[in-house]
Structures are given as structure tokens and as C-alpha cells.
Amino acid sequence: MMRYYSTRDANRQSFHSLKEAAFMGLAPDGGLFMPEYVPHADLEQVLQKASSSYADMAAYLASLFFGEEFSADVLRSLVQHAYHFPCPLHQLDENLWMVELFHGPTCAFKDFGARFMGAMLGQLGEGDEQLTVLTATSGDTGSAVAAGFYGVPGVKVVVLYPNGKVSDLQESQMTTLGGNIRAVRVDGTFDDCQALVKQMFNDREFRVTHNITSANSINLLRWIPQSFYYFYAWSLWHKATGGVAPDVVVPSGNYGNITAGMLAARMGLPVRRFICASNANDVIPQYLVSGEYCPRPSLHTIANAMDVGAPSNYERMMCLYGNNYQELCSSLCGWSCTDDEIRSAIATIYQRFGYVSDPHTATGWLAAQHYEAQGFSLSTAHPAKFREVITPVLHQDVTIPLTLQQAMNKEKRFVSIDVDVEKLKAIIDAD
Ligand SMILES: *Cc1c(COP(=O)(O)O)cnc(C)c1O
């Protein structure tokens, strides 16, 4: 069976099972989990399965990692349940295609990782063991986790979000599901929410007796499946253009998405180079220029899902490149943009191509322009999620997809607490 080690365990002294790694989230030494080896994907198989469906391809790729824990049938039914939405490639011009990763239930790419993790946790839990997934969110993660884990047997989800600091739509997405999803509105900031989660995790006794785990974005069950859509996008692009090694542009914040692409490249996916696009939080693009990694507090921008000043997945990136800065620089370029540049890119993309892009996706387009990229760029969120940015730029409203409309019309249900870990414990204890 595949085992997992920590990015901080350079000599690979300590290995963990899939279940341990998935339930712990973060390694005991504070590092991120990595697979013991990177399996090789057969591109002929990928092309063949992808032409049948995304789920068929994902089942094949998942079997390379998890095939000894789960039978092919289990993996297939799991991904069929997780991936019931399309992942189309949209051509902008002769050089650049957009991979639309926003057709899932919460209209952002995080659905790909969260839904896979939800389905897998349901399988990893044993018997009537009741698992509590605790997650703090500044918006997008909470909604993706809530939707991804909704209805998973044996799993209860508690989402903490800061009062008044998430958009109305995001709040609706977290608070209207019901069922096994509990929303907790905290009178505090996102950092307070995270601190509460940390306190719960540090209370070992409570954590163990209540089977508490996290579902944050660094969890390897969210990370590994994000490598799958790079194969899928490549197969569509290869069919459409005959090209073999594309430039791959990724709007990046915490760098989970792009490092999953780098994992795909290690598995055998041909990529000419990766291009990371950031907003004003340009720690990685700066690092690629200066060779010095200088994390710093995050800045608030209009592409707020990328407002990260100390990207967690930096450790995974360095691990994938054997801590070799030169090798990293030969595979990755970076570009960053200001809010004004993002706004004017949204306008230009619409004028030139009639394509409405969200602020994150627009950073990718700007980076692609700068490097004259030939390949594809990831479209990470549906523009309707960022209407308040887009409407004033395009002077018209954005059509809201049905899934978002439905959430907006339902009654919100949540429990309100102040920053008090005892109150949170009481909520977890209550049912
Ligand atoms: C989370 C998110 C990102 C950043 O992805 P990372 O994996 O953190 O680099 C970009 N765009 C959108 C819309 C997101 O929700």
C-alpha cells in the first residue's frame, strides 16, 4: 500500500497509512504529507478513459494511488458520485484555452478536491464510527467542504466562519444545506475561527473521543485528486490542437492547485512550463526572481481566494523539485498583477472574446499574455461568484447558475457563538 511521509522528514524516517494521513491532515512535525513515490500514469490509458468520461479517467488515476486500499469498483463508484459535472475546455484564441473548473456544486475548482475527499472519508471510516470534520473558512473552502461532504454517511461537518466577513452568497452556501452540515457563525475574524479549530485539535482527549478531523486544503485527499484535471484538460487540448507539451497557467494563492499540476507532471504528464499567476500577494513570483523565500502577511485584493502571504504548499513544491531551486526555475515562471490590472483584464477579455472571467481567472490570462503562453489556463471560479467586482467593470449583470440561485433562496440556519472553545465543544457534543 502507498504510504505517506512529511515534507519536513528529509530522511524519510516515518511513514503513515492513507487513513492516518487523511485523518491527521497535517503531519505531526507540521509538514505536509507526500506520497512515498509518484506513480507513473500511462498517457494512452488516460486518453482512452478521458474520451469516455472524466470519472473513468479519475478512477484510473486514483487506482494508481489508492488501488491497494480500494477495489476498482469502489473507486469507480466513488468518483462517479463525486464528479457528476462537466469540465469543458473553452478556446479564447489560437494560443490559449481556458479549462473551466467551476461547473461543480459551489462553482469553484475546490469542488474537485472536496468532493473526492468527502467520498473517500466515507469509505475510510469504519463501521458506525462517527467522524466530525471541523473546518474554518474565509468563504470558499467552507462551502466546497460543506457541499462535498453533504450526505456522506458517518461524517458530520462543522464549518466555522467569521460573522460579516464572508459574502452573502458564501454564507448561503454553507448554511442552507442542513443534514450532516452544521454552520457556526463566529463573532470574530477568520484568524479567530482558525484559532478555535487549533484549540480543539490541541485538546487531544476531546479530539480522540469525538473522532475529530480537519478538511483543510492541504489534506492529501484534497490535493492528489486535483492532479487529475490536469490530465483531463491535457487530453482535451491534445485532441483539439495536436500539441503535446502545453504551457499551463494557474492562478495561485496557497499553491495547492499548481503543485497538484506539478505532481501530474511527475506522473508523466507532458508540460512545457508552468506559469503561476498571483495578485499583489506575490511571494512566489518574487522568490523565482530573487531566490529568497520571504513569506509575509497577506494583502486584501479583489481576487481574494488568492490572498495568501505564506503559501502552505511551498513545502510541497520544493519537495517535488528535490529542493533544487534551479530546477524549479526551469519549470516555473511567475507573474503578479494589481487590482487595477485585474479589472482592466476582465474588460479586455470580454471585449476581445466575449468571455466573462472572474478576477482569479483574469490573473491567469494576464500571466499568459506576459509569457505569450501556448496551452491552457485554469478558470478557477464562476464569474457569478464575484459579481460585485465584475458588474461595475462590464456594466452588466452576470448570469447566476442554478446551483447558486437555489442556495440564495433558502433559509439560512446556523449557530452563533463568540470566540469560546467551550461553546464550540458544546455544539459538537450536542448531537
Ligand atoms: C482557492 C482558490 C484559488 C487559489 O488556489 P490555491 O490552490 O490556493 O493556489 C484560486 N482561485 C479561486 C477561485 C479559489 O477559490
Short mmCIF file of C-alpha atoms and ligand atoms in Angstrom, two decimals:
data_model
loop_
_atom_site.label_atom_id
_atom_site.label_comp_id
_atom_site.label_asym_id
_atom_site.label_seq_id
_atom_site.Cartn_x
_atom_site.Cartn_y
_atom_site.Cartn_z
CA MET A 1 0.00 0.00 0.00
CA MET A 2 1.09 3.55 -0.71
CA ARG A 3 2.47 5.23 2.42
CA TYR A 4 2.87 8.91 3.14
CA TYR A 5 5.68 10.95 4.69
CA SER A 6 6.09 14.55 5.78
CA THR A 7 7.77 17.29 3.72
CA ARG A 8 9.84 18.01 6.85
CA ASP A 9 11.07 14.44 7.17
CA ALA A 10 14.02 14.75 4.79
CA ASN A 11 15.45 11.34 5.63
CA ARG A 12 12.08 9.67 5.41
CA GLN A 13 12.11 8.16 8.84
CA SER A 14 8.44 7.94 9.45
CA PHE A 15 5.59 6.74 7.21
CA HIS A 16 1.86 6.89 7.65
CA SER A 17 -1.05 4.98 6.18
CA LEU A 18 -3.60 6.71 3.98
CA LYS A 19 -6.13 6.73 6.79
CA GLU A 20 -3.67 8.25 9.26
CA ALA A 21 -2.51 10.88 6.80
CA ALA A 22 -6.05 11.77 5.75
CA PHE A 23 -7.34 11.99 9.33
CA MET A 24 -4.38 13.98 10.61
CA GLY A 25 -4.35 16.42 7.70
CA LEU A 26 -1.08 17.98 8.75
CA ALA A 27 1.88 15.74 9.64
CA PRO A 28 2.85 15.61 13.35
CA ASP A 29 6.02 17.63 12.64
CA GLY A 30 3.96 20.41 11.00
CA GLY A 31 4.87 19.41 7.44
CA LEU A 32 2.58 18.37 4.60
CA PHE A 33 2.04 14.77 3.57
CA MET A 34 3.58 13.44 0.36
CA PRO A 35 3.12 10.04 -1.29
CA GLU A 36 6.08 7.71 -0.76
CA TYR A 37 6.61 7.52 -4.53
CA VAL A 38 4.97 9.16 -7.53
CA PRO A 39 3.17 6.56 -9.64
CA HIS A 40 3.50 6.59 -13.42
CA ALA A 41 0.38 7.31 -15.47
CA ASP A 42 0.07 5.74 -18.91
CA LEU A 43 -0.95 8.52 -21.32
CA GLU A 44 -2.60 6.15 -23.79
CA GLN A 45 -4.84 4.92 -20.99
CA VAL A 46 -5.53 8.49 -19.89
CA LEU A 47 -6.57 9.50 -23.44
CA GLN A 48 -8.76 6.48 -23.83
CA LYS A 49 -10.51 6.80 -20.44
CA ALA A 50 -10.86 10.58 -20.72
CA SER A 51 -12.63 10.18 -24.06
CA SER A 52 -15.20 8.09 -22.22
CA SER A 53 -15.70 10.34 -19.15
CA TYR A 54 -13.94 12.39 -16.50
CA ALA A 55 -14.95 9.82 -13.90
CA ASP A 56 -13.45 6.92 -15.89
CA MET A 57 -10.16 8.76 -16.17
CA ALA A 58 -10.22 9.77 -12.49
CA ALA A 59 -10.91 6.17 -11.45
CA TYR A 60 -7.83 5.04 -13.37
CA LEU A 61 -5.59 7.74 -11.87
CA ALA A 62 -6.99 7.19 -8.36
CA SER A 63 -6.20 3.48 -8.65
CA LEU A 64 -2.51 4.36 -9.08
CA PHE A 65 -2.50 5.84 -5.57
CA PHE A 66 -5.31 4.07 -3.75
CA GLY A 67 -5.70 0.84 -5.74
CA GLU A 68 -4.47 -1.35 -2.91
CA GLU A 69 -6.86 0.10 -0.33
CA PHE A 70 -9.91 0.03 -2.58
CA SER A 71 -11.09 -2.17 -5.41
CA ALA A 72 -11.53 -0.74 -8.92
CA ASP A 73 -15.31 -0.95 -8.50
CA VAL A 74 -15.29 1.02 -5.26
CA LEU A 75 -13.06 3.71 -6.74
CA ARG A 76 -15.21 3.95 -9.86
CA SER A 77 -18.47 4.38 -7.97
CA LEU A 78 -16.80 6.87 -5.64
CA VAL A 79 -15.57 9.13 -8.47
CA GLN A 80 -18.81 8.75 -10.39
CA HIS A 81 -20.61 10.12 -7.38
CA ALA A 82 -18.03 12.87 -6.85
CA TYR A 83 -17.71 14.02 -10.46
CA HIS A 84 -21.15 14.31 -11.99
CA PHE A 85 -20.44 17.72 -13.57
CA PRO A 86 -18.57 18.71 -16.76
CA CYS A 87 -15.04 20.10 -17.09
CA PRO A 88 -15.01 21.80 -20.51
CA LEU A 89 -12.18 23.46 -22.39
CA HIS A 90 -13.03 26.84 -23.91
CA GLN A 91 -10.92 28.31 -26.71
CA LEU A 92 -10.04 32.00 -26.35
CA ASP A 93 -7.69 32.39 -29.33
CA GLU A 94 -5.21 30.33 -31.34
CA ASN A 95 -2.81 30.11 -28.41
CA LEU A 96 -4.86 29.92 -25.27
CA TRP A 97 -7.63 27.70 -23.95
CA MET A 98 -9.46 28.03 -20.65
CA VAL A 99 -10.10 24.95 -18.51
CA GLU A 100 -13.42 25.62 -16.77
CA LEU A 101 -13.17 24.08 -13.32
CA PHE A 102 -16.25 25.88 -11.98
CA HIS A 103 -19.15 23.65 -13.01
CA GLY A 104 -19.36 21.81 -9.68
CA PRO A 105 -21.90 22.49 -6.92
CA THR A 106 -20.11 25.51 -5.42
CA CYS A 107 -18.86 26.88 -8.74
CA ALA A 108 -15.12 26.84 -7.94
CA PHE A 109 -12.33 24.35 -8.55
CA LYS A 110 -12.20 23.37 -4.88
CA ASP A 111 -15.17 21.10 -5.57
CA PHE A 112 -12.78 18.68 -7.31
CA GLY A 113 -10.74 18.12 -4.15
CA ALA A 114 -13.50 18.46 -1.57
CA ARG A 115 -15.92 16.05 -3.23
CA PHE A 116 -13.23 13.42 -3.66
CA MET A 117 -12.18 13.77 -0.05
CA GLY A 118 -15.77 13.55 1.18
CA ALA A 119 -16.37 10.33 -0.74
CA MET A 120 -13.06 8.82 0.40
CA LEU A 121 -13.57 9.66 4.08
CA GLY A 122 -16.95 7.93 3.92
CA GLN A 123 -15.06 4.81 2.75
CA LEU A 124 -12.17 5.12 5.20
CA GLY A 125 -14.39 5.37 8.26
CA GLU A 126 -15.13 2.02 9.82
CA GLY A 127 -18.47 0.64 10.87
CA ASP A 128 -20.56 3.09 12.85
CA GLU A 129 -17.60 5.22 13.81
CA GLN A 130 -18.93 8.78 13.65
CA LEU A 131 -16.40 11.25 12.33
CA THR A 132 -16.52 15.00 12.90
CA VAL A 133 -14.88 17.16 10.25
CA LEU A 134 -14.02 20.57 11.64
CA THR A 135 -13.09 23.36 9.26
CA ALA A 136 -12.56 27.11 9.50
CA THR A 137 -13.21 29.16 6.40
CA SER A 138 -12.92 32.63 4.99
CA GLY A 139 -15.56 31.64 2.42
CA ASP A 140 -14.79 29.30 -0.46
CA THR A 141 -13.29 26.36 1.39
CA GLY A 142 -16.21 26.06 3.78
CA SER A 143 -18.78 25.97 1.02
CA ALA A 144 -16.79 23.42 -1.01
CA VAL A 145 -16.29 21.19 2.04
CA ALA A 146 -19.94 21.53 3.09
CA ALA A 147 -21.17 20.58 -0.39
CA GLY A 148 -18.53 17.87 -0.83
CA PHE A 149 -19.32 16.15 2.47
CA TYR A 150 -23.09 16.66 2.36
CA GLY A 151 -24.86 13.36 2.85
CA VAL A 152 -21.68 11.31 3.40
CA PRO A 153 -22.69 8.59 5.89
CA GLY A 154 -20.88 8.57 9.24
CA VAL A 155 -19.47 12.07 8.75
CA LYS A 156 -20.64 15.24 10.47
CA VAL A 157 -19.25 18.56 9.28
CA VAL A 158 -18.84 21.67 11.43
CA VAL A 159 -17.93 24.80 9.47
CA LEU A 160 -16.76 27.90 11.33
CA TYR A 161 -16.93 31.23 9.53
CA PRO A 162 -16.40 34.83 10.67
CA ASN A 163 -19.55 36.93 11.10
CA GLY A 164 -19.79 39.63 8.41
CA LYS A 165 -16.56 38.60 6.70
CA VAL A 166 -17.90 36.20 4.08
CA SER A 167 -20.13 37.18 1.17
CA ASP A 168 -23.88 36.69 1.43
CA LEU A 169 -23.70 34.03 -1.25
CA GLN A 170 -20.93 32.14 0.53
CA GLU A 171 -22.90 32.25 3.77
CA SER A 172 -25.93 30.84 1.96
CA GLN A 173 -23.84 28.03 0.50
CA MET A 174 -22.69 26.95 3.96
CA THR A 175 -25.87 27.46 5.95
CA THR A 176 -28.66 26.15 3.73
CA LEU A 177 -27.66 22.51 3.25
CA GLY A 178 -28.74 21.13 6.63
CA GLY A 179 -28.45 17.36 7.04
CA ASN A 180 -24.98 16.46 8.32
CA ILE A 181 -23.66 20.02 7.86
CA ARG A 182 -23.54 22.42 10.86
CA ALA A 183 -22.65 26.04 10.26
CA VAL A 184 -21.20 28.04 13.16
CA ARG A 185 -21.02 31.80 12.81
CA VAL A 186 -18.24 33.17 14.98
CA ASP A 187 -18.23 36.73 16.26
CA GLY A 188 -14.62 37.30 15.29
CA THR A 189 -12.20 37.17 12.39
CA PHE A 190 -11.09 34.29 10.21
CA ASP A 191 -7.97 34.03 12.37
CA ASP A 192 -10.21 33.59 15.44
CA CYS A 193 -12.02 30.76 13.65
CA GLN A 194 -8.72 29.11 12.84
CA ALA A 195 -7.52 29.55 16.40
CA LEU A 196 -10.67 27.82 17.68
CA VAL A 197 -10.04 24.89 15.36
CA LYS A 198 -6.45 24.72 16.54
CA GLN A 199 -7.50 24.73 20.19
CA MET A 200 -9.86 21.84 19.50
CA PHE A 201 -7.05 19.91 17.84
CA ASN A 202 -4.72 20.56 20.73
CA ASP A 203 -7.24 19.14 23.16
CA ARG A 204 -6.14 15.60 22.47
CA GLU A 205 -8.68 13.90 24.67
CA PHE A 206 -11.68 15.67 23.19
CA ARG A 207 -10.33 15.19 19.70
CA VAL A 208 -9.84 11.46 20.10
CA THR A 209 -13.10 10.76 21.91
CA HIS A 210 -15.05 12.73 19.31
CA ASN A 211 -13.08 11.49 16.30
CA ILE A 212 -12.34 14.98 15.04
CA THR A 213 -10.50 15.57 11.80
CA SER A 214 -9.96 18.54 9.51
CA ALA A 215 -10.58 19.02 5.80
CA ASN A 216 -8.37 21.96 5.05
CA SER A 217 -6.86 22.47 1.66
CA ILE A 218 -3.51 20.90 2.46
CA ASN A 219 -5.12 17.50 3.19
CA LEU A 220 -3.66 15.00 0.75
CA LEU A 221 -7.12 13.69 -0.07
CA ARG A 222 -7.92 17.11 -1.47
CA TRP A 223 -4.53 17.60 -3.06
CA ILE A 224 -3.97 14.37 -5.00
CA PRO A 225 -7.29 14.43 -6.93
CA GLN A 226 -6.52 17.96 -8.12
CA SER A 227 -3.77 16.43 -10.26
CA PHE A 228 -6.43 14.54 -12.23
CA TYR A 229 -7.97 17.51 -14.04
CA TYR A 230 -4.60 18.43 -15.49
CA PHE A 231 -4.64 15.09 -17.32
CA TYR A 232 -8.21 15.67 -18.43
CA ALA A 233 -7.51 19.20 -19.67
CA TRP A 234 -4.40 17.95 -21.45
CA SER A 235 -6.37 15.22 -23.23
CA LEU A 236 -8.96 17.75 -24.48
CA TRP A 237 -6.24 20.21 -25.51
CA HIS A 238 -4.17 17.50 -27.22
CA LYS A 239 -7.21 16.36 -29.22
CA ALA A 240 -8.15 19.89 -30.22
CA THR A 241 -4.69 21.13 -31.20
CA GLY A 242 -2.46 18.09 -31.75
CA GLY A 243 0.00 19.73 -29.35
CA VAL A 244 1.98 17.64 -26.89
CA ALA A 245 3.55 19.84 -24.21
CA PRO A 246 1.41 22.87 -23.27
CA ASP A 247 2.19 25.88 -21.16
CA VAL A 248 -0.03 25.54 -18.10
CA VAL A 249 -1.16 28.73 -16.35
CA VAL A 250 -2.53 28.55 -12.81
CA PRO A 251 -3.99 31.41 -10.71
CA SER A 252 -2.39 30.69 -7.33
CA GLY A 253 -2.77 31.58 -3.66
CA ASN A 254 -1.89 28.73 -1.34
CA TYR A 255 -0.29 26.85 -4.27
CA GLY A 256 -2.21 23.62 -3.76
CA ASN A 257 -3.63 23.75 -7.25
CA ILE A 258 -0.38 24.33 -9.13
CA THR A 259 1.60 21.81 -7.06
CA ALA A 260 -1.07 19.23 -7.94
CA GLY A 261 -0.23 20.08 -11.57
CA MET A 262 3.43 19.53 -10.78
CA LEU A 263 2.51 16.18 -9.29
CA ALA A 264 0.74 15.35 -12.58
CA ALA A 265 3.93 16.30 -14.46
CA ARG A 266 5.92 13.96 -12.19
CA MET A 267 3.40 11.24 -13.05
CA GLY A 268 4.26 11.68 -16.70
CA LEU A 269 2.05 14.50 -18.00
CA PRO A 270 3.95 16.50 -20.64
CA VAL A 271 4.09 20.18 -19.67
CA ARG A 272 6.37 22.73 -21.34
CA ARG A 273 6.33 25.02 -18.32
CA PHE A 274 4.07 26.07 -15.50
CA ILE A 275 3.18 29.72 -15.08
CA CYS A 276 1.82 30.82 -11.71
CA ALA A 277 -0.32 33.95 -11.62
CA SER A 278 -0.74 35.85 -8.39
CA ASN A 279 -2.43 39.02 -7.22
CA ALA A 280 -0.49 41.54 -5.10
CA ASN A 281 0.46 38.64 -2.80
CA ASP A 282 3.47 37.83 -4.96
CA VAL A 283 5.71 35.84 -2.60
CA ILE A 284 6.35 33.01 -5.08
CA PRO A 285 6.86 35.17 -8.21
CA GLN A 286 9.34 37.19 -6.12
CA TYR A 287 11.05 34.03 -4.97
CA LEU A 288 11.51 32.92 -8.59
CA VAL A 289 13.28 36.19 -9.32
CA SER A 290 15.34 36.65 -6.15
CA GLY A 291 15.90 33.12 -4.86
CA GLU A 292 14.75 34.26 -1.45
CA TYR A 293 11.53 32.99 0.03
CA CYS A 294 10.02 35.79 2.10
CA PRO A 295 6.54 35.00 3.43
CA ARG A 296 4.65 37.99 4.80
CA PRO A 297 1.18 38.99 5.99
CA SER A 298 -1.44 38.78 3.26
CA LEU A 299 -2.86 41.80 1.44
CA HIS A 300 -6.52 42.17 0.64
CA THR A 301 -7.30 42.13 -3.11
CA ILE A 302 -10.31 41.65 -5.41
CA ALA A 303 -9.07 38.12 -6.19
CA ASN A 304 -9.48 37.28 -2.52
CA ALA A 305 -9.27 33.49 -2.70
CA MET A 306 -5.60 34.08 -3.52
CA ASP A 307 -4.89 36.46 -0.63
CA VAL A 308 -2.19 34.30 0.91
CA GLY A 309 1.10 35.68 2.19
CA ALA A 310 2.68 32.42 3.30
CA PRO A 311 1.63 29.69 0.85
CA SER A 312 1.47 26.34 2.68
CA ASN A 313 2.21 24.31 -0.40
CA TYR A 314 5.60 25.95 -0.89
CA GLU A 315 6.93 22.95 1.05
CA ARG A 316 5.30 20.51 -1.34
CA MET A 317 6.64 22.41 -4.32
CA MET A 318 10.20 22.27 -3.03
CA CYS A 319 9.77 18.60 -2.17
CA LEU A 320 8.61 17.80 -5.73
CA TYR A 321 11.68 19.56 -7.11
CA GLY A 322 14.08 17.93 -4.66
CA ASN A 323 14.77 21.33 -3.06
CA ASN A 324 16.55 22.30 -6.25
CA TYR A 325 15.88 25.99 -6.93
CA GLN A 326 17.42 25.91 -10.41
CA GLU A 327 15.27 23.01 -11.46
CA LEU A 328 12.17 24.74 -10.10
CA CYS A 329 13.03 27.90 -12.04
CA SER A 330 13.44 25.94 -15.27
CA SER A 331 9.88 24.60 -14.92
CA LEU A 332 8.02 27.53 -13.39
CA CYS A 333 7.60 31.22 -14.21
CA GLY A 334 5.59 33.64 -12.15
CA TRP A 335 3.66 36.84 -12.73
CA SER A 336 1.69 39.08 -10.40
CA CYS A 337 -0.92 41.77 -11.02
CA THR A 338 -2.55 44.66 -9.25
CA ASP A 339 -6.29 45.03 -8.71
CA ASP A 340 -6.47 47.66 -11.46
CA GLU A 341 -4.75 45.33 -13.91
CA ILE A 342 -7.20 42.58 -12.98
CA ARG A 343 -10.19 44.87 -13.57
CA SER A 344 -8.95 46.00 -16.93
CA ALA A 345 -8.15 42.39 -17.91
CA ILE A 346 -11.76 41.41 -17.14
CA ALA A 347 -12.90 44.19 -19.50
CA THR A 348 -10.39 43.28 -22.24
CA ILE A 349 -11.18 39.56 -22.18
CA TYR A 350 -14.85 40.42 -22.54
CA GLN A 351 -14.30 42.91 -25.36
CA ARG A 352 -11.97 40.66 -27.35
CA PHE A 353 -13.52 37.26 -26.82
CA GLY A 354 -16.98 37.85 -25.36
CA TYR A 355 -15.81 35.79 -22.37
CA VAL A 356 -16.70 36.71 -18.80
CA SER A 357 -13.93 35.79 -16.38
CA ASP A 358 -13.78 36.04 -12.61
CA PRO A 359 -10.92 38.06 -11.03
CA HIS A 360 -8.79 34.96 -10.32
CA THR A 361 -9.14 33.65 -13.85
CA ALA A 362 -8.24 37.11 -15.17
CA THR A 363 -4.86 36.97 -13.37
CA GLY A 364 -4.14 33.76 -15.28
CA TRP A 365 -4.93 35.46 -18.57
CA LEU A 366 -2.60 38.36 -17.73
CA ALA A 367 0.25 35.98 -16.92
CA ALA A 368 -0.43 34.05 -20.13
CA GLN A 369 -0.19 37.32 -22.11
CA HIS A 370 3.07 38.27 -20.49
CA TYR A 371 4.74 34.96 -21.32
CA GLU A 372 2.96 34.51 -24.67
CA ALA A 373 1.76 31.16 -23.39
CA GLN A 374 0.65 28.43 -25.77
CA GLY A 375 -1.50 25.96 -23.93
CA PHE A 376 -4.18 26.33 -21.31
CA SER A 377 -5.04 28.43 -18.29
CA LEU A 378 -7.22 27.30 -15.40
CA SER A 379 -10.52 29.06 -14.87
CA THR A 380 -10.90 28.65 -11.12
CA ALA A 381 -14.29 30.19 -10.29
CA HIS A 382 -17.58 31.02 -11.96
CA PRO A 383 -17.79 34.79 -12.57
CA ALA A 384 -21.16 34.94 -10.80
CA LYS A 385 -19.36 34.34 -7.51
CA PHE A 386 -17.64 37.69 -7.96
CA ARG A 387 -20.48 39.76 -9.35
CA GLU A 388 -19.66 42.70 -7.09
CA VAL A 389 -16.31 43.04 -8.90
CA ILE A 390 -17.45 42.22 -12.42
CA THR A 391 -20.74 44.11 -12.75
CA PRO A 392 -19.21 47.60 -12.36
CA VAL A 393 -16.43 46.70 -14.83
CA LEU A 394 -18.64 45.26 -17.56
CA HIS A 395 -21.66 47.50 -16.79
CA GLN A 396 -23.92 44.48 -16.94
CA ASP A 397 -25.05 41.74 -14.62
CA VAL A 398 -23.62 38.23 -14.64
CA THR A 399 -25.95 35.27 -15.13
CA ILE A 400 -26.18 33.25 -11.92
CA PRO A 401 -26.02 29.47 -12.31
CA LEU A 402 -28.92 27.44 -10.95
CA THR A 403 -26.95 25.88 -8.07
CA LEU A 404 -26.11 29.32 -6.69
CA GLN A 405 -29.64 30.63 -7.20
CA GLN A 406 -31.05 27.71 -5.25
CA ALA A 407 -28.74 28.33 -2.29
CA MET A 408 -29.64 32.03 -2.28
CA ASN A 409 -33.34 31.33 -1.97
CA LYS A 410 -33.15 29.01 1.01
CA GLU A 411 -33.35 29.87 4.68
CA LYS A 412 -30.00 30.18 6.44
CA ARG A 413 -29.50 28.03 9.53
CA PHE A 414 -26.52 28.49 11.79
CA VAL A 415 -25.47 28.66 15.41
CA SER A 416 -23.88 31.88 16.55
CA ILE A 417 -21.04 31.89 19.11
CA ASP A 418 -18.33 34.19 20.32
CA VAL A 419 -14.69 33.11 20.34
CA ASP A 420 -15.07 30.49 23.04
CA VAL A 421 -13.85 26.94 22.65
CA GLU A 422 -16.23 25.61 25.32
CA LYS A 423 -19.21 26.77 23.27
CA LEU A 424 -17.79 25.02 20.23
CA LYS A 425 -17.36 21.82 22.23
CA ALA A 426 -20.95 22.03 23.36
CA ILE A 427 -22.09 22.23 19.74
CA ILE A 428 -20.03 19.18 18.81
CA ASP A 429 -21.33 17.32 21.85
CA ALA A 430 -24.94 18.24 21.21
CA ASP A 431 -25.62 15.62 18.53
C1 LIG B 1 -8.64 28.68 -3.68
C2 LIG B 1 -8.72 29.47 -4.95
C3 LIG B 1 -7.56 29.83 -5.69
C4 LIG B 1 -6.16 29.54 -5.20
O1 LIG B 1 -5.84 28.17 -5.26
P1 LIG B 1 -4.57 27.62 -4.45
O2 LIG B 1 -4.66 26.14 -4.59
O3 LIG B 1 -4.75 28.09 -3.04
O4 LIG B 1 -3.36 28.20 -5.10
C5 LIG B 1 -7.73 30.49 -6.90
N1 LIG B 1 -8.95 30.82 -7.36
C6 LIG B 1 -10.07 30.51 -6.68
C7 LIG B 1 -11.38 30.94 -7.22
C8 LIG B 1 -10.00 29.82 -5.47
O5 LIG B 1 -11.14 29.52 -4.79
#
